[in-house]
């Protein structure tokens, strides 16, 4: 299909950008009120597939659609240096089954179902398990480099990390995609914000109205893929759906993850799923400045977490996401993660090296009293907390501690003593999103397919609930993005 500059599609335009929970616009035609608010397009361009968002989901969709011979345009609201969205800032771990057997795939699915308390999207987990090996090989065939996958204990999965390693690989991935996609015919339009979906009289989505360098343009196509990421940067959505305090949290990723895709889809009649409460957020306790790499996730289960009153408040062994959510409820919404030399040697050394590389302080003192002074907690309650906790530790657990610790309980007794402090809650990703089926087709709340509209990535499918195993989101985005691209081009 060739590009044209005519306005030959009979269409309705669906206004997006309304606030959280806004009602649907009438499906039989745009209302007068909405028409009066619509910008007039300067022109239209016609493609086969229009993709919104240049993260890993959008790039996978665009690349797959181009591979299938479709003429593709990819719209990105930010400038080209921000190509990649949250995917650009990610650690770069892609979760995979332990091997290519059905048994390993079943274990992978079961692991994710358990982490998500049985409320995740099992259809997506199965697609992830079935496709990720092929999809990573496909990216490698296109020149994207990964480190060899390695087991990822305690989970029964492997992790493939974008080369050359954690928090270093994704910038390379997007540098490569930035040159590869145009070579394959994908038109990249940066600084071009999708504002509204364009629908025809039959209720099918036939394009996107966008505002950007080229003015107001309708990008028309036989299908549209929404891959505009999550809503961690949208305070109104977070406060409306998750928690009145959620807007006060740090955003670990991009601030412009504002849920535009969800809002546009909702205005076109799409259902949303998994938006409610803190279960819809991935939260980690992080350094207040280096919110991305400044997070001691792997140390949390082994250490003790101390609030501003010098007290423990959570079973740290339940993992860093459970811990991050608990910090949200503490005085001043901050904590100090305390450990000793024994734990430094066994689990904390590499995180301390990361903090040192980032120029972040790890507090160190020869006595608990001195550490309390460094991290700004009252000395007597802090020393009492540690003393009572140590006394409660037996056989790797501390059932009698307040609160109890189920496993990985270690006495804090060998000086020097250390603390990552202060740590504050930061949103890593949002779990709620547009309802889709196993073909990435967007669904209305009652399950009806919206013709011509696909969605993939963090903002689609509500894959996860409460928690996820690291690497799951990039795998979800890649797998579902590629499925969306294949379907959109078919
Ligand atoms: C610090 C950090 C580390 C992480 N590490 C990992 C990890 O190692 N493994 C893992 O699995 N997950 C990780 N995650 C989560 C993961 O990075 C994201 O969930 C994933 O990258 C989302 O990809 P996406 O393609 O859906 O969206 P994004 O990558 O966020 O891309 C969406 C794009 O859409 C654009 N966009 C939005 N609205 C519009 C609009 N109206 N018009 C045009 N463009 C628009 C945005 O600007 C953005 O570029 C991490 C997250 C963070 C914050």
Coordinates of C-alpha atoms and ligand atoms in Angstrom, one line a residue:
X1 CA 0.0 0.0 0.0
X2 CA 1.5 3.4 -0.9
X3 CA 1.5 6.6 1.1
X4 CA -1.2 9.1 0.0
X5 CA -2.1 12.5 1.1
X6 CA -5.8 12.3 0.6
X7 CA -8.7 12.3 3.1
X8 CA -10.6 9.4 1.5
X9 CA -11.6 7.5 4.5
X10 CA -15.0 8.0 6.0
X11 CA -14.3 8.0 9.6
X12 CA -15.1 9.0 13.1
X13 CA -12.4 10.4 15.4
X14 CA -12.4 9.3 19.0
X15 CA -11.1 11.9 21.4
X16 CA -8.5 10.8 23.8
X17 CA -6.7 12.4 26.6
X18 CA -9.6 12.6 29.0
X19 CA -8.9 11.9 32.7
X20 CA -8.9 8.6 34.5
X21 CA -12.1 6.7 34.3
X22 CA -13.7 9.0 31.8
X23 CA -16.8 7.5 30.2
X24 CA -16.9 6.2 26.6
X25 CA -17.9 8.4 23.8
X26 CA -21.0 7.4 21.8
X27 CA -20.1 4.6 19.3
X28 CA -22.5 5.9 16.7
X29 CA -20.6 9.1 15.9
X30 CA -18.5 11.8 17.5
X31 CA -20.5 14.1 19.7
X32 CA -20.7 17.8 18.9
X33 CA -18.7 18.6 22.0
X34 CA -15.9 16.3 21.0
X35 CA -15.9 17.6 17.4
X36 CA -15.4 21.1 18.6
X37 CA -12.3 20.1 20.5
X38 CA -10.7 18.1 17.7
X39 CA -7.7 19.6 15.9
X40 CA -8.2 19.7 12.1
X41 CA -5.6 17.5 10.4
X42 CA -3.3 19.2 8.0
X43 CA -3.2 16.1 5.9
X44 CA -3.2 12.3 6.0
X45 CA -0.7 9.6 5.2
X46 CA -1.6 6.0 4.5
X47 CA 0.3 2.9 5.6
X48 CA -0.6 -0.7 6.3
X49 CA 0.3 -0.7 10.0
X50 CA 0.5 2.3 12.3
X51 CA 2.5 1.6 15.6
X52 CA 2.3 3.9 18.6
X53 CA 5.4 3.8 20.8
X54 CA 9.1 3.0 20.2
X55 CA 9.7 0.7 23.3
X56 CA 10.5 -3.0 22.9
X57 CA 6.8 -3.9 22.2
X58 CA 6.4 -1.2 19.5
X59 CA 9.8 -2.0 17.9
X60 CA 9.0 -5.7 17.9
X61 CA 5.6 -5.0 16.3
X62 CA 7.1 -2.7 13.7
X63 CA 9.9 -5.1 12.9
X64 CA 7.7 -8.1 12.5
X65 CA 5.1 -6.2 10.4
X66 CA 8.0 -4.9 8.1
X67 CA 9.4 -8.5 7.9
X68 CA 5.9 -9.5 6.7
X69 CA 6.1 -7.0 3.9
X70 CA 3.8 -4.3 5.4
X71 CA 4.4 -0.6 5.0
X72 CA 4.8 0.6 8.6
X73 CA 5.0 3.9 10.4
X74 CA 6.0 4.1 14.0
X75 CA 5.0 7.2 16.0
X76 CA 7.0 8.2 19.1
X77 CA 6.0 11.3 21.1
X78 CA 9.6 11.9 22.4
X79 CA 12.7 13.0 20.5
X80 CA 14.9 10.3 19.0
X81 CA 17.3 10.3 22.0
X82 CA 14.4 8.9 24.0
X83 CA 13.7 6.1 21.5
X84 CA 12.9 3.1 23.6
X85 CA 10.9 4.5 26.5
X86 CA 11.2 2.5 29.7
X87 CA 12.7 -0.3 27.6
X88 CA 15.7 1.9 27.1
X89 CA 16.2 2.3 30.9
X90 CA 15.6 -1.3 31.7
X91 CA 18.1 -3.7 33.2
X92 CA 17.8 -5.7 30.0
X93 CA 16.9 -9.1 31.4
X94 CA 14.5 -11.3 29.3
X95 CA 13.1 -14.3 31.2
X96 CA 13.0 -17.6 29.5
X97 CA 12.1 -21.2 30.4
X98 CA 15.0 -23.3 31.7
X99 CA 15.2 -25.2 28.4
X100 CA 13.1 -25.8 25.3
X101 CA 11.1 -28.6 26.7
X102 CA 7.4 -28.6 27.4
X103 CA 8.1 -29.5 31.0
X104 CA 10.3 -26.4 31.5
X105 CA 7.7 -24.2 29.8
X106 CA 5.1 -25.5 32.3
X107 CA 7.4 -24.7 35.2
X108 CA 7.9 -21.2 33.8
X109 CA 4.2 -20.6 33.6
X110 CA 3.6 -22.0 37.1
X111 CA 6.4 -19.8 38.5
X112 CA 4.7 -16.6 37.1
X113 CA 1.3 -17.7 38.1
X114 CA 2.5 -18.2 41.7
X115 CA 4.3 -14.9 41.8
X116 CA 1.1 -13.2 40.6
X117 CA -1.0 -15.0 43.3
X118 CA -2.9 -16.8 40.6
X119 CA -4.3 -13.5 39.3
X120 CA -1.9 -12.9 36.4
X121 CA -2.6 -13.5 32.7
X122 CA -1.9 -17.2 32.2
X123 CA -2.6 -16.9 28.4
X124 CA 0.2 -14.4 28.1
X125 CA 2.5 -16.5 30.4
X126 CA 2.0 -19.5 28.0
X127 CA 2.7 -17.4 25.0
X128 CA 5.8 -16.1 26.6
X129 CA 7.0 -19.6 27.4
X130 CA 6.3 -20.9 23.9
X131 CA 7.8 -18.0 22.0
X132 CA 10.6 -16.3 23.8
X133 CA 13.3 -18.7 22.5
X134 CA 12.3 -18.1 18.9
X135 CA 11.8 -14.3 19.5
X136 CA 15.2 -13.8 21.0
X137 CA 16.7 -15.8 18.1
X138 CA 14.8 -13.6 15.7
X139 CA 16.2 -10.4 17.3
X140 CA 19.7 -11.9 17.2
X141 CA 19.1 -12.7 13.5
X142 CA 18.4 -9.0 13.1
X143 CA 21.7 -8.1 14.8
X144 CA 20.6 -7.6 18.4
X145 CA 23.2 -9.0 20.8
X146 CA 22.4 -10.9 24.0
X147 CA 24.6 -12.6 26.6
X148 CA 24.3 -16.3 26.8
X149 CA 21.2 -17.1 29.0
X150 CA 22.0 -18.3 32.5
X151 CA 19.9 -19.9 35.2
X152 CA 18.2 -17.4 37.6
X153 CA 17.9 -18.9 41.0
X154 CA 15.8 -19.2 43.1
X155 CA 13.4 -19.2 40.2
X156 CA 13.3 -22.1 37.7
X157 CA 13.9 -19.9 34.7
X158 CA 16.9 -18.5 32.7
X159 CA 17.7 -14.9 32.0
X160 CA 19.0 -13.6 28.7
X161 CA 20.6 -10.2 29.2
X162 CA 21.0 -7.7 26.4
X163 CA 24.7 -7.4 25.7
X164 CA 27.0 -6.1 27.1
X165 CA 25.2 -6.6 30.4
X166 CA 22.8 -5.3 33.1
X167 CA 21.8 -1.7 32.6
X168 CA 24.3 -1.4 29.7
X169 CA 22.6 -3.5 27.0
X170 CA 19.4 -1.8 26.2
X171 CA 21.0 1.5 24.9
X172 CA 22.9 -0.7 22.4
X173 CA 19.7 -2.5 21.5
X174 CA 17.9 0.8 20.6
X175 CA 21.0 2.3 18.8
X176 CA 20.8 -0.8 16.6
X177 CA 17.0 -0.6 16.1
X178 CA 17.2 3.1 15.3
X179 CA 19.2 2.3 12.2
X180 CA 17.7 -1.1 11.4
X181 CA 14.0 -0.2 11.3
X182 CA 14.4 2.5 8.6
X183 CA 16.6 0.1 6.6
X184 CA 13.7 -2.3 6.5
X185 CA 11.3 0.5 5.4
X186 CA 9.8 1.5 8.7
X187 CA 9.2 5.2 8.9
X188 CA 10.1 6.6 12.3
X189 CA 8.3 9.7 13.3
X190 CA 9.7 11.2 16.5
X191 CA 8.3 14.2 18.4
X192 CA 4.9 12.9 17.1
X193 CA 2.3 12.3 19.7
X194 CA -0.7 10.1 19.0
X195 CA -3.7 11.9 20.3
X196 CA -6.7 10.1 19.0
X197 CA -7.7 6.9 17.3
X198 CA -9.6 7.3 14.0
X199 CA -12.5 5.0 13.5
X200 CA -14.7 4.3 10.4
X201 CA -18.4 4.1 10.3
X202 CA -18.3 0.3 10.9
X203 CA -16.5 0.9 14.2
X204 CA -13.1 -0.3 13.0
X205 CA -10.0 1.6 13.9
X206 CA -8.4 2.9 10.7
X207 CA -5.7 5.3 11.9
X208 CA -4.2 7.6 14.5
X209 CA -4.5 11.4 14.6
X210 CA -1.1 12.7 15.8
X211 CA 0.3 16.1 16.6
X212 CA 4.0 16.7 15.9
X213 CA 6.7 18.4 13.8
X214 CA 4.5 17.9 10.7
X215 CA 1.5 19.5 12.3
X216 CA -1.7 17.6 12.8
X217 CA -1.6 14.5 10.7
X218 CA -3.9 11.5 10.3
X219 CA -1.8 8.3 10.0
X220 CA -4.2 5.9 8.3
X221 CA -3.7 2.2 8.1
X222 CA -5.6 -1.1 8.0
X223 CA -4.5 -1.7 11.6
X224 CA -3.1 0.2 14.5
X225 CA -0.9 -1.3 17.3
X226 CA -0.9 0.5 20.6
X227 CA 2.5 0.0 22.3
X228 CA 2.6 3.2 24.3
X229 CA 3.8 1.6 27.6
X230 CA 2.4 2.0 31.1
X231 CA 1.2 4.8 33.3
X232 CA 3.8 5.1 36.0
X233 CA 4.3 8.8 35.2
X234 CA 0.6 9.7 35.4
X235 CA -0.2 10.9 38.9
X236 CA -3.9 11.2 38.3
X237 CA -4.2 7.6 37.0
X238 CA -2.1 6.3 39.9
X239 CA -4.1 8.1 42.5
X240 CA -7.4 7.2 41.0
X241 CA -6.8 3.6 40.4
X242 CA -4.0 2.5 42.9
X243 CA -3.6 4.6 46.0
X244 CA -4.1 8.2 47.2
X245 CA -0.4 8.2 48.1
X246 CA 0.8 6.6 44.9
X247 CA 1.5 9.9 43.2
X248 CA 4.1 10.7 45.9
X249 CA 6.3 7.8 44.8
X250 CA 9.5 8.1 42.7
X251 CA 9.1 7.0 39.1
X252 CA 12.0 4.7 38.4
X253 CA 11.5 4.9 34.6
X254 CA 10.5 7.6 32.2
X255 CA 8.2 10.4 33.5
X256 CA 6.3 10.4 30.2
X257 CA 4.8 7.0 30.7
X258 CA 1.4 8.6 31.1
X259 CA -0.9 5.9 29.9
X260 CA -1.8 7.6 26.7
X261 CA -2.4 4.3 25.0
X262 CA -4.9 3.1 27.7
X263 CA -6.8 6.4 27.5
X264 CA -7.0 6.3 23.7
X265 CA -8.1 2.7 23.7
X266 CA -10.6 3.3 26.4
X267 CA -12.1 6.1 24.4
X268 CA -12.5 3.7 21.4
X269 CA -14.4 1.3 23.6
X270 CA -11.7 -1.0 25.0
X271 CA -12.0 -2.6 28.4
X272 CA -9.2 -2.2 31.0
X273 CA -8.0 -4.9 33.3
X274 CA -6.0 -5.2 36.5
X275 CA -5.9 -1.5 37.3
X276 CA -7.0 -1.5 41.0
X277 CA -4.9 -0.9 44.1
X278 CA -1.3 -1.5 44.8
X279 CA -1.6 -4.9 43.3
X280 CA -1.4 -3.1 39.9
X281 CA 2.0 -1.6 40.7
X282 CA 5.6 -3.0 40.8
X283 CA 7.2 -1.0 43.6
X284 CA 10.8 -1.3 44.8
X285 CA 12.6 0.6 47.6
X286 CA 15.3 2.6 45.7
X287 CA 17.8 5.3 46.1
X288 CA 16.0 8.7 45.8
X289 CA 18.3 9.9 43.0
X290 CA 19.5 6.8 41.1
X291 CA 16.1 5.3 41.0
X292 CA 16.9 2.9 38.2
X293 CA 20.1 1.0 39.1
X294 CA 20.3 2.2 42.7
X295 CA 18.2 -0.6 44.1
X296 CA 19.4 -3.4 46.4
X297 CA 16.7 -5.9 45.4
X298 CA 18.9 -9.0 45.8
X299 CA 19.9 -8.0 49.4
X300 CA 16.4 -7.2 50.7
X301 CA 15.4 -10.8 51.6
X302 CA 18.6 -11.4 53.6
X303 CA 18.9 -8.1 55.5
X304 CA 16.6 -6.3 57.9
X305 CA 14.6 -3.2 57.0
X306 CA 14.4 -0.4 59.6
X307 CA 11.9 2.5 59.5
X308 CA 12.5 6.0 60.8
X309 CA 11.4 4.9 64.3
X310 CA 14.2 2.3 64.4
X311 CA 11.8 -0.6 64.0
X312 CA 11.3 -3.5 61.5
X313 CA 7.9 -3.5 59.8
X314 CA 7.9 -6.3 57.1
X315 CA 9.0 -9.8 56.5
X316 CA 12.0 -9.0 54.2
X317 CA 12.2 -12.6 53.0
X318 CA 8.9 -12.1 51.1
X319 CA 10.9 -10.3 48.4
X320 CA 11.8 -6.8 47.3
X321 CA 8.4 -5.9 45.7
X322 CA 6.5 -6.8 48.9
X323 CA 9.1 -4.8 50.8
X324 CA 8.8 -1.8 48.5
X325 CA 5.0 -1.7 49.0
X326 CA 5.4 -2.0 52.8
X327 CA 7.8 1.1 52.7
X328 CA 4.9 3.1 51.2
X329 CA 3.0 2.8 54.5
X330 CA 5.9 3.8 56.8
X331 CA 6.5 7.2 58.4
X332 CA 8.1 9.4 55.9
X333 CA 7.8 6.6 53.3
X334 CA 11.5 5.7 53.7
X335 CA 13.6 2.8 55.1
X336 CA 17.2 1.7 55.8
X337 CA 18.3 -1.7 54.7
X338 CA 20.7 -2.9 57.4
X339 CA 23.3 -5.8 57.1
X340 CA 26.6 -6.8 58.5
X341 CA 30.0 -7.9 57.2
X342 CA 28.9 -11.6 56.9
X343 CA 26.0 -10.6 54.6
X344 CA 28.2 -8.2 52.7
X345 CA 30.5 -11.1 51.9
X346 CA 27.7 -13.5 51.0
X347 CA 25.1 -11.4 49.2
X348 CA 25.8 -7.6 49.1
X349 CA 29.2 -7.2 47.5
X350 CA 28.0 -6.7 43.9
X351 CA 25.2 -4.3 44.9
X352 CA 27.8 -2.3 46.9
X353 CA 30.0 -2.2 43.9
X354 CA 27.1 -0.9 41.8
X355 CA 26.3 1.8 44.4
X356 CA 30.0 2.8 44.4
X357 CA 30.0 3.0 40.6
X358 CA 26.9 5.3 40.8
X359 CA 28.6 7.5 43.5
X360 CA 26.0 6.5 46.1
X361 CA 26.8 6.2 49.8
X362 CA 26.6 2.9 51.6
X363 CA 26.7 3.8 55.3
X364 CA 29.3 1.9 57.4
X365 CA 30.0 1.9 61.1
X366 CA 31.8 -0.3 63.7
X367 CA 28.8 -0.2 66.1
X368 CA 25.1 -0.3 65.8
X369 CA 24.9 2.9 67.8
X370 CA 27.2 4.7 65.3
X371 CA 25.2 3.3 62.3
X372 CA 21.9 4.6 63.9
X373 CA 23.5 8.1 64.0
X374 CA 24.6 7.8 60.4
X375 CA 21.2 6.8 59.1
X376 CA 19.2 9.1 61.3
X377 CA 17.2 6.7 63.4
X378 CA 16.8 6.8 67.2
X379 CA 19.6 4.8 68.8
X380 CA 17.8 2.9 71.6
X381 CA 14.9 1.5 69.6
X382 CA 17.2 0.6 66.7
X383 CA 19.6 -1.3 69.0
X384 CA 16.7 -3.0 70.8
X385 CA 15.2 -4.0 67.4
X386 CA 18.4 -5.6 66.2
X387 CA 19.1 -7.3 69.6
X388 CA 15.6 -8.8 69.7
X389 CA 15.7 -9.9 66.1
X390 CA 19.1 -11.6 66.6
X391 CA 17.7 -13.4 69.6
X392 CA 14.7 -14.7 67.6
X393 CA 16.8 -16.2 64.8
X394 CA 17.0 -20.0 64.8
X395 CA 17.6 -22.3 61.8
X396 CA 17.5 -19.5 59.3
X397 CA 14.1 -18.2 60.4
X398 CA 12.8 -15.8 63.0
X399 CA 9.2 -16.7 63.7
X400 CA 9.2 -15.0 67.1
X401 CA 10.5 -11.7 65.7
X402 CA 8.2 -8.7 65.3
X403 CA 7.2 -9.0 62.6
X404 CA 8.2 -12.6 62.0
X405 CA 10.7 -13.5 59.3
X406 CA 9.8 -16.8 57.5
X407 CA 13.2 -17.6 56.0
X408 CA 16.6 -16.1 55.2
X409 CA 16.9 -14.7 58.7
X410 CA 20.5 -13.8 59.5
X411 CA 21.8 -12.3 62.7
X412 CA 23.2 -8.8 62.3
X413 CA 26.2 -9.3 64.6
X414 CA 29.5 -9.1 62.7
X415 CA 30.9 -5.6 62.4
X416 CA 31.3 -3.4 60.5
X417 CA 27.6 -2.8 60.0
X418 CA 26.2 -1.3 56.8
X419 CA 23.0 0.3 55.5
X420 CA 21.6 1.3 52.2
X421 CA 19.8 4.4 53.4
X422 CA 17.5 6.2 52.8
X423 CA 15.5 4.0 50.4
X424 CA 12.2 5.3 49.1
X425 CA 9.4 3.6 47.2
X426 CA 9.7 3.8 43.4
X427 CA 7.4 2.6 40.7
X428 CA 9.1 0.3 38.3
X429 CA 6.2 -0.6 36.1
X430 CA 2.4 -0.6 36.1
X431 CA 0.5 -3.9 35.6
X432 CA -2.9 -2.8 34.6
X433 CA -3.8 -2.3 30.9
X434 CA -5.9 -2.7 27.8
X435 CA -7.8 -5.9 27.5
X436 CA -6.4 -8.1 24.7
X437 CA -6.8 -11.7 23.5
X438 CA -4.1 -14.2 22.5
X439 CA -3.7 -12.4 19.1
X440 CA -3.2 -9.1 20.8
X441 CA -6.5 -7.9 19.5
X442 CA -8.0 -5.2 21.7
X443 CA -11.3 -6.2 23.4
X444 CA -14.2 -4.3 24.7
X445 CA -15.1 -5.1 28.4
X446 CA -17.6 -7.7 27.2
X447 CA -15.0 -9.5 25.1
X448 CA -15.9 -8.1 21.7
X449 CA -13.0 -7.5 19.4
X450 CA -12.4 -3.9 18.2
X451 CA -11.5 -4.4 14.5
X452 CA -8.2 -3.0 13.4
X453 CA -6.9 -2.4 16.9
X454 CA -4.0 -4.3 18.6
X455 CA -2.1 -3.6 21.8
X456 CA 1.0 -5.1 23.4
X457 CA 3.6 -4.4 26.1
X458 CA 3.4 -3.0 29.6
X459 CA 0.1 -1.3 29.0
X460 CA -1.7 -4.3 27.5
X461 CA -3.0 -7.6 28.8
X462 CA -2.5 -7.1 32.6
X463 CA 0.0 -9.9 32.4
X464 CA 1.2 -9.4 36.0
X465 CA -0.5 -8.9 39.4
X466 CA 1.2 -7.7 42.6
X467 CA 4.6 -9.0 41.6
X468 CA 6.6 -10.6 38.8
X469 CA 9.8 -12.5 38.3
X470 CA 12.4 -10.1 36.9
X471 CA 12.8 -10.3 33.1
X472 CA 9.1 -11.1 32.7
X473 CA 8.1 -7.7 31.4
X474 CA 10.6 -7.4 28.6
X475 CA 9.7 -11.0 27.6
X476 CA 6.0 -10.1 27.6
X477 CA 6.6 -6.9 25.5
X478 CA 8.8 -8.7 23.0
X479 CA 6.5 -11.7 22.6
X480 CA 3.2 -9.9 22.5
X481 CA 4.6 -7.0 20.4
X482 CA 5.7 -9.5 17.8
X483 CA 2.3 -11.2 17.8
X484 CA 0.6 -7.8 17.4
X485 CA 2.9 -7.0 14.5
X486 CA 2.2 -10.3 12.8
X487 CA -1.6 -10.0 13.2
X488 CA -1.7 -6.3 12.3
X489 CA 0.2 -7.1 9.0
X490 CA -1.9 -10.1 8.1
Ligands
LIG1 C1 14.6 1.0 36.0 C2 13.9 -0.1 35.3 C3 14.5 -1.3 35.1 C4 13.7 -2.4 34.5 N1 14.3 -3.6 34.2 C5 13.6 -4.6 33.6 C6 14.3 -5.8 33.3 O1 15.5 -6.0 33.4 N2 13.5 -6.8 32.8 C7 12.2 -6.6 32.6 O2 11.5 -7.6 32.1 N3 11.5 -5.4 32.8 C8 12.3 -4.4 33.3 N4 11.6 -3.2 33.6 C9 10.3 -3.0 33.1 C10 10.3 -2.8 31.5 O3 11.4 -2.0 31.2 C11 9.1 -2.2 30.9 O4 7.9 -2.8 31.5 C12 9.1 -2.3 29.4 O5 10.3 -1.8 28.9 C13 7.9 -1.6 28.8 O6 8.0 -1.7 27.4 P1 6.9 -1.1 26.4 O7 7.4 -1.3 25.0 O8 5.6 -1.6 26.8 O9 6.9 0.4 26.8 P2 8.0 1.5 26.8 O10 9.4 0.9 26.6 O11 7.8 2.4 27.9 O12 7.8 2.3 25.4 C14 6.6 3.1 25.2 C15 6.9 4.2 24.3 O13 5.7 4.8 23.9 C16 5.8 6.2 23.8 N5 4.5 6.8 23.9 C17 3.7 6.9 24.9 N6 2.6 7.6 24.6 C18 2.7 8.0 23.3 C19 1.9 8.7 22.4 N7 0.7 9.3 22.8 N8 2.3 8.9 21.1 C20 3.5 8.3 20.7 N9 4.3 7.7 21.6 C21 3.9 7.5 22.8 C22 6.7 6.5 25.0 O14 7.3 7.8 24.9 C23 7.7 5.3 25.0 O15 8.8 5.6 24.2 C24 12.4 -2.2 34.1 C25 11.8 -0.9 34.3 C26 12.5 0.1 34.9 C27 11.9 1.4 35.1

